[in-house]
Coordinates of C-alpha atoms (C1' of nucleotides) in Angstrom, one line a residue:
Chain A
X80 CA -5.6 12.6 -7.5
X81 CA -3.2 9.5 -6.6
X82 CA -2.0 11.9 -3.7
X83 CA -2.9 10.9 -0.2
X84 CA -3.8 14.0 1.5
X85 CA -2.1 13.4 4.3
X86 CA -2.5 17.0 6.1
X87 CA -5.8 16.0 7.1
X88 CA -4.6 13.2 9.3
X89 CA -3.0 13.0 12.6
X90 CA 1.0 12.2 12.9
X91 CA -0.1 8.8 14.1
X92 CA -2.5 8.3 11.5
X93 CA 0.2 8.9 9.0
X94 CA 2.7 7.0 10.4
X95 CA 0.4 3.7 10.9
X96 CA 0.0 4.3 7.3
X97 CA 3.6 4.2 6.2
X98 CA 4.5 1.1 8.1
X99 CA 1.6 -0.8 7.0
X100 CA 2.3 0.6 3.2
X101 CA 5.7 -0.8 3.5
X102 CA 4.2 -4.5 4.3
X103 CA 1.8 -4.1 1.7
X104 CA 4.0 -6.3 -0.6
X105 CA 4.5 -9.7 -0.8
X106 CA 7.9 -9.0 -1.9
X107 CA 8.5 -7.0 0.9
X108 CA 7.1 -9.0 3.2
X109 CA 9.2 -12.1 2.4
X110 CA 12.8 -10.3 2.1
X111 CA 11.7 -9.1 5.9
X112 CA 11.0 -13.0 6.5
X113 CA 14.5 -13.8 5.2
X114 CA 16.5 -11.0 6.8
X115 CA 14.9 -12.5 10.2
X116 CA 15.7 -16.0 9.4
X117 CA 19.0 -16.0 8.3
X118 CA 21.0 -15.7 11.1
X119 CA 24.0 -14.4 9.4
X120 CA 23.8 -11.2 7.4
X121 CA 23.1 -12.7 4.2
X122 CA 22.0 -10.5 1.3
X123 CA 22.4 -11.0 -2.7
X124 CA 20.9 -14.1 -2.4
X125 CA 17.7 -12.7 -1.7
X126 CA 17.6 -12.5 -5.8
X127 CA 18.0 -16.3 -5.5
X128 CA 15.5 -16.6 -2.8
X129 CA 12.7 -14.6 -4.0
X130 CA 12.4 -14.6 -7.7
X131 CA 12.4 -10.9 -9.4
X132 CA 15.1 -9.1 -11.1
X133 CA 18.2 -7.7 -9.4
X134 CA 16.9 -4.0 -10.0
X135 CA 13.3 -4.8 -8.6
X136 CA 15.0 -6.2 -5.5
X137 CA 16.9 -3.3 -4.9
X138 CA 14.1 -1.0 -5.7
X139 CA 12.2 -2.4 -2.4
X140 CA 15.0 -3.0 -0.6
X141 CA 15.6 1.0 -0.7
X142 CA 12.1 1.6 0.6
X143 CA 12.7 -0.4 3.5
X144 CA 16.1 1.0 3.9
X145 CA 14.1 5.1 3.5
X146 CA 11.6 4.0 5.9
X147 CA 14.5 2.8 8.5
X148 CA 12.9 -0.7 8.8
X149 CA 16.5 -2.1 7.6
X150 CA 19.9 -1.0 7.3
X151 CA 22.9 -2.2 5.1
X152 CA 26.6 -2.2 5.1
X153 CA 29.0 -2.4 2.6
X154 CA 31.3 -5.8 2.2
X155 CA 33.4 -6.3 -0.1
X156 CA 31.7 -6.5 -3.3
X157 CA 28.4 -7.2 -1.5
X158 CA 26.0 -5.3 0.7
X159 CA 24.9 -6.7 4.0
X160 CA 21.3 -6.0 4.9
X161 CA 20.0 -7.0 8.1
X162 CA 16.7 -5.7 10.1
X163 CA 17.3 -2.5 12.1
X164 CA 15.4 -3.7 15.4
X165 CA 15.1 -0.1 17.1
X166 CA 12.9 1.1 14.4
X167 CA 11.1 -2.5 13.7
X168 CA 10.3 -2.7 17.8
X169 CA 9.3 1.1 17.0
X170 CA 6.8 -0.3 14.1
X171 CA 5.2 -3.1 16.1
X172 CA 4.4 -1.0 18.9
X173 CA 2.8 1.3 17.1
X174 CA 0.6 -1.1 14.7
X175 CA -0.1 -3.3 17.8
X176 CA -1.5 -0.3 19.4
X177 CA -3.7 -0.2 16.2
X178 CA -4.6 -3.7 15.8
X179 CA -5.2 -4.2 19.8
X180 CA -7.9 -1.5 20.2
X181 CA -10.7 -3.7 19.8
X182 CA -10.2 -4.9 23.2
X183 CA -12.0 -2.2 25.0
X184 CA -15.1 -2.2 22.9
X185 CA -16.9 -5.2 22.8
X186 CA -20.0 -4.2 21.5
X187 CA -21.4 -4.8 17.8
X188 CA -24.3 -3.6 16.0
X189 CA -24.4 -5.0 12.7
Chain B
X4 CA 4.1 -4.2 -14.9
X5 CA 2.7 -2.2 -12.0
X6 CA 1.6 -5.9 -11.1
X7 CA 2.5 -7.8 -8.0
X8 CA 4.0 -11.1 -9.0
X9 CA 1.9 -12.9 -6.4
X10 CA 2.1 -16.2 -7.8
X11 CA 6.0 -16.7 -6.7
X12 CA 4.8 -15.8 -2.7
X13 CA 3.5 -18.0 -0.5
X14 CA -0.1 -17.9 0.3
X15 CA 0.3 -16.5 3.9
X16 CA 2.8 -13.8 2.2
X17 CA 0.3 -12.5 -0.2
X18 CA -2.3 -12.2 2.7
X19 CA -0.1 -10.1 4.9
X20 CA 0.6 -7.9 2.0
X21 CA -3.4 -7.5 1.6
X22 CA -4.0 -6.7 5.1
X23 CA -1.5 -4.4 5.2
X24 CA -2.0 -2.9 1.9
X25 CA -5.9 -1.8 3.6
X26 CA -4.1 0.2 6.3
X27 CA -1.8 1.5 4.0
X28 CA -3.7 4.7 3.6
X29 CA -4.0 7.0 6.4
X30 CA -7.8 7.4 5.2
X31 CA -8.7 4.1 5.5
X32 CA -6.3 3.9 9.5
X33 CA -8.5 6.7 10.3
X34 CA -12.2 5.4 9.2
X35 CA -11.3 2.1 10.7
X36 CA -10.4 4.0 14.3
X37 CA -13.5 6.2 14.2
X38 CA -15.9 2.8 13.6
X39 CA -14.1 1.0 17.0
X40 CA -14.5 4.4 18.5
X41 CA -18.1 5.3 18.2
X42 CA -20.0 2.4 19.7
X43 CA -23.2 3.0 18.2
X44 CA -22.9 2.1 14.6
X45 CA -23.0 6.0 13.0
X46 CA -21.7 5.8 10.0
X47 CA -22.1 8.7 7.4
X48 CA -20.6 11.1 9.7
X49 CA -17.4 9.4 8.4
X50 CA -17.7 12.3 5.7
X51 CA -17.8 14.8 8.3
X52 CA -15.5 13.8 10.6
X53 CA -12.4 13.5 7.9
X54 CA -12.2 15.7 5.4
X55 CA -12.9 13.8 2.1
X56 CA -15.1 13.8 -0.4
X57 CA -18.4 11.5 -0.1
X58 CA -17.3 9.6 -3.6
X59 CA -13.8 9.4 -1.8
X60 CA -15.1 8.0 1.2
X61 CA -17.0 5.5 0.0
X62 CA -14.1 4.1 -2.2
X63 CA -12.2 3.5 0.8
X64 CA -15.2 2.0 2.7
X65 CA -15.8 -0.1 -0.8
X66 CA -12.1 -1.7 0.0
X67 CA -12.5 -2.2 3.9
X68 CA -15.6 -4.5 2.9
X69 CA -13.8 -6.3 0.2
X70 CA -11.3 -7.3 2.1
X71 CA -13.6 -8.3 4.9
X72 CA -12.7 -5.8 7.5
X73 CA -15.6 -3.8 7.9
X74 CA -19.5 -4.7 6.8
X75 CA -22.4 -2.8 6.3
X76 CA -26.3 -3.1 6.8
X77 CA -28.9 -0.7 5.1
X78 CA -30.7 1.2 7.5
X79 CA -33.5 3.5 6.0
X80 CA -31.5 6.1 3.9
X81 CA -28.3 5.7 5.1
X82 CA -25.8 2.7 5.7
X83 CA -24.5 1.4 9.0
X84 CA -20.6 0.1 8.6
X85 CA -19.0 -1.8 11.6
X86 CA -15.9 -3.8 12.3
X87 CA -16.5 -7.1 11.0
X88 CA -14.2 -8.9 14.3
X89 CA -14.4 -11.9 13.4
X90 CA -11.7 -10.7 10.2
X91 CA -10.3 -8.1 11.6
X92 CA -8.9 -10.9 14.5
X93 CA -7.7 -13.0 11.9
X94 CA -6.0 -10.0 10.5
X95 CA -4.8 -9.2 14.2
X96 CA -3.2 -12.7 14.6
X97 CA -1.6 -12.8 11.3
X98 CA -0.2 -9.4 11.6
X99 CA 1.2 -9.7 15.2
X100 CA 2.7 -13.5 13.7
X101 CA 4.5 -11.4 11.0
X102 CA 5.1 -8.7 13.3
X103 CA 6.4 -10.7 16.4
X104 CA 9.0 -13.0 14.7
X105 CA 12.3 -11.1 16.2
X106 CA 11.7 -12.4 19.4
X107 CA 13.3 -15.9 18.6
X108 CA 16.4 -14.9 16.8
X109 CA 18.1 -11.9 18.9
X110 CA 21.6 -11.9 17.0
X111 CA 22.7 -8.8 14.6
X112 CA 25.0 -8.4 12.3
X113 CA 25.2 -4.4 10.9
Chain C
dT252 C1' 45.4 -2.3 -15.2
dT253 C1' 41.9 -5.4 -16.5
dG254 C1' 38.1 -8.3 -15.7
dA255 C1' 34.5 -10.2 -13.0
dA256 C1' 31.1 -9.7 -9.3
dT257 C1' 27.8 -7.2 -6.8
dC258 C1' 24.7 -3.8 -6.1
dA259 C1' 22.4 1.0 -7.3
dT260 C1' 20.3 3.9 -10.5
dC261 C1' 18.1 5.4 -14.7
dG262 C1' 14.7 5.0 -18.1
dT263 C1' 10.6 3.1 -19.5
dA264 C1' 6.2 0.5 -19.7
dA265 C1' 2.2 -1.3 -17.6
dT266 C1' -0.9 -1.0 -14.1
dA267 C1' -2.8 0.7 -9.5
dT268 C1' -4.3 4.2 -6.4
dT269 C1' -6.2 8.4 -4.9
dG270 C1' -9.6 12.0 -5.3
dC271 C1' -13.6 14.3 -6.9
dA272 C1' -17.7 16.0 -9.6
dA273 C1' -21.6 14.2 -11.6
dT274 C1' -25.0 11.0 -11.7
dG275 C1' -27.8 7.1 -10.3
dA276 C1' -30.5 4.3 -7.0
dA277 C1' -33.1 3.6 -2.8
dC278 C1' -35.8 5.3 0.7
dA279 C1' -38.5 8.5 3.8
dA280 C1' -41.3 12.4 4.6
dA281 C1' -44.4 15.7 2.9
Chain D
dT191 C1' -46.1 11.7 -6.3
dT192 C1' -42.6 14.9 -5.4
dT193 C1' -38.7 16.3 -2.9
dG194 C1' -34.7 15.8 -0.2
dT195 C1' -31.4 12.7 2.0
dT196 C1' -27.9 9.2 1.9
dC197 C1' -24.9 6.4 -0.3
dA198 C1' -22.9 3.9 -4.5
dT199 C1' -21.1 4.1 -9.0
dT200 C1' -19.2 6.1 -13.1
dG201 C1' -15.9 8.7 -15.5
dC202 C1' -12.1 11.1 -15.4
dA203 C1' -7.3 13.3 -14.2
dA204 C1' -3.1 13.2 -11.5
dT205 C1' 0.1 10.5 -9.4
dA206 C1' 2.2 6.3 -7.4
dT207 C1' 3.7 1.6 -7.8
dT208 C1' 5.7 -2.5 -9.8
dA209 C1' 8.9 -4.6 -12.8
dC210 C1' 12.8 -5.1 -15.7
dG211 C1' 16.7 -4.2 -19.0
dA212 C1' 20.6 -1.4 -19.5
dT213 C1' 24.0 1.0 -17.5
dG214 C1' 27.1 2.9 -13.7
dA215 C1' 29.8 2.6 -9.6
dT216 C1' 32.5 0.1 -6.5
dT217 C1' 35.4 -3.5 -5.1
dC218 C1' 38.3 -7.6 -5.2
dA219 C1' 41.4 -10.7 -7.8
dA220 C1' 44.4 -11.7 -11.2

DNA sequence: TTGAATCATCGTAATATTGCAATGAACAAA
DNA sequence: TTTGTTCATTGCAATATTACGATGATTCAA
């Protein structure tokens, strides 16, 4: 009932699941596209970038930040976000992995 | 609310966030492994093999197929699901786009 | 110290998702 | 035709997600 039973998948499974959950956004997705573009660690401005409320921004910032996908710093008055690469490198392994197995099995049926 | 603004995203933004959305449930990751993994196209052993209701099942296989990923053919009584590839390479390529776009810009800032 | 700026959090509303029992539809075998 | 099998759909309940205004907390500047 709106919970994912998650016991009765493997680790990986899980896991797969959480990374791909946190791209399921567009909002998401394009505050991940603008922490990889801009160079420097630029980071209120992704209110002026993408166009949703302060509070909604910050709302999926923190999930990315829980999931370890980015990290911020204090500066100032600002906070500086920027991509944390260990665990992102982590995240595309693992999804490639998913996405690649299709290689070994050529065959189709329907 | 509970609605995704999609209309201030860019076209390619909103598909990522589809695709990923699909394997955003450790359900659906696992369905989508056992169809690569069995070549021959069984299909309602799905129910069997994870441990979820038929109704549930079938919800999950319902979204695969909308999106495109998997399709199914009709074969006597029961119903033969496989990867679609065609789809699930242009999910592949967008992904791994999305995915591989660190590999340009290799400064870091926090 | 006061005020402005920046960001996080809280509270709330609307909607989506997940899961299942029950039921329906289609088909094959008896 | 009747019965059993397989899968889809419906109808619900529980929970999660998305979005935003309002409000705090923190920091810098005056």
């Amino acid at each position: 009932m709106g919970v994912a039973k998650t016991e009765i998948f493997t680790d990986q499974q899980n896991e797969i699941a959480l990374f791909a959950k946190a791209l399921g956004h567009p909002a998401r997705v394009s505050i991940l596209e603008h922490l990889f573009r801009i160079d420097s660690c630029v980071c209120g401005d992704l209110v002026n970038e993408i166009g949703l409320a302060q509070a909604t921004i910050s709302q999926h910032l923190k999930e990315l930040k829980n999931l370890g996908l980015i990290q911020g710093s204090v500066e100032g008055t600002s906070v500086c976000y920027c991509i944390n690469k260990e665990n992102w490198t982590k995240m595309k392994s693992l999804l490639s992995t998913f996405l690649d197995q299709d290689i070994q099995n050529t065959s189709s049926c329907c």
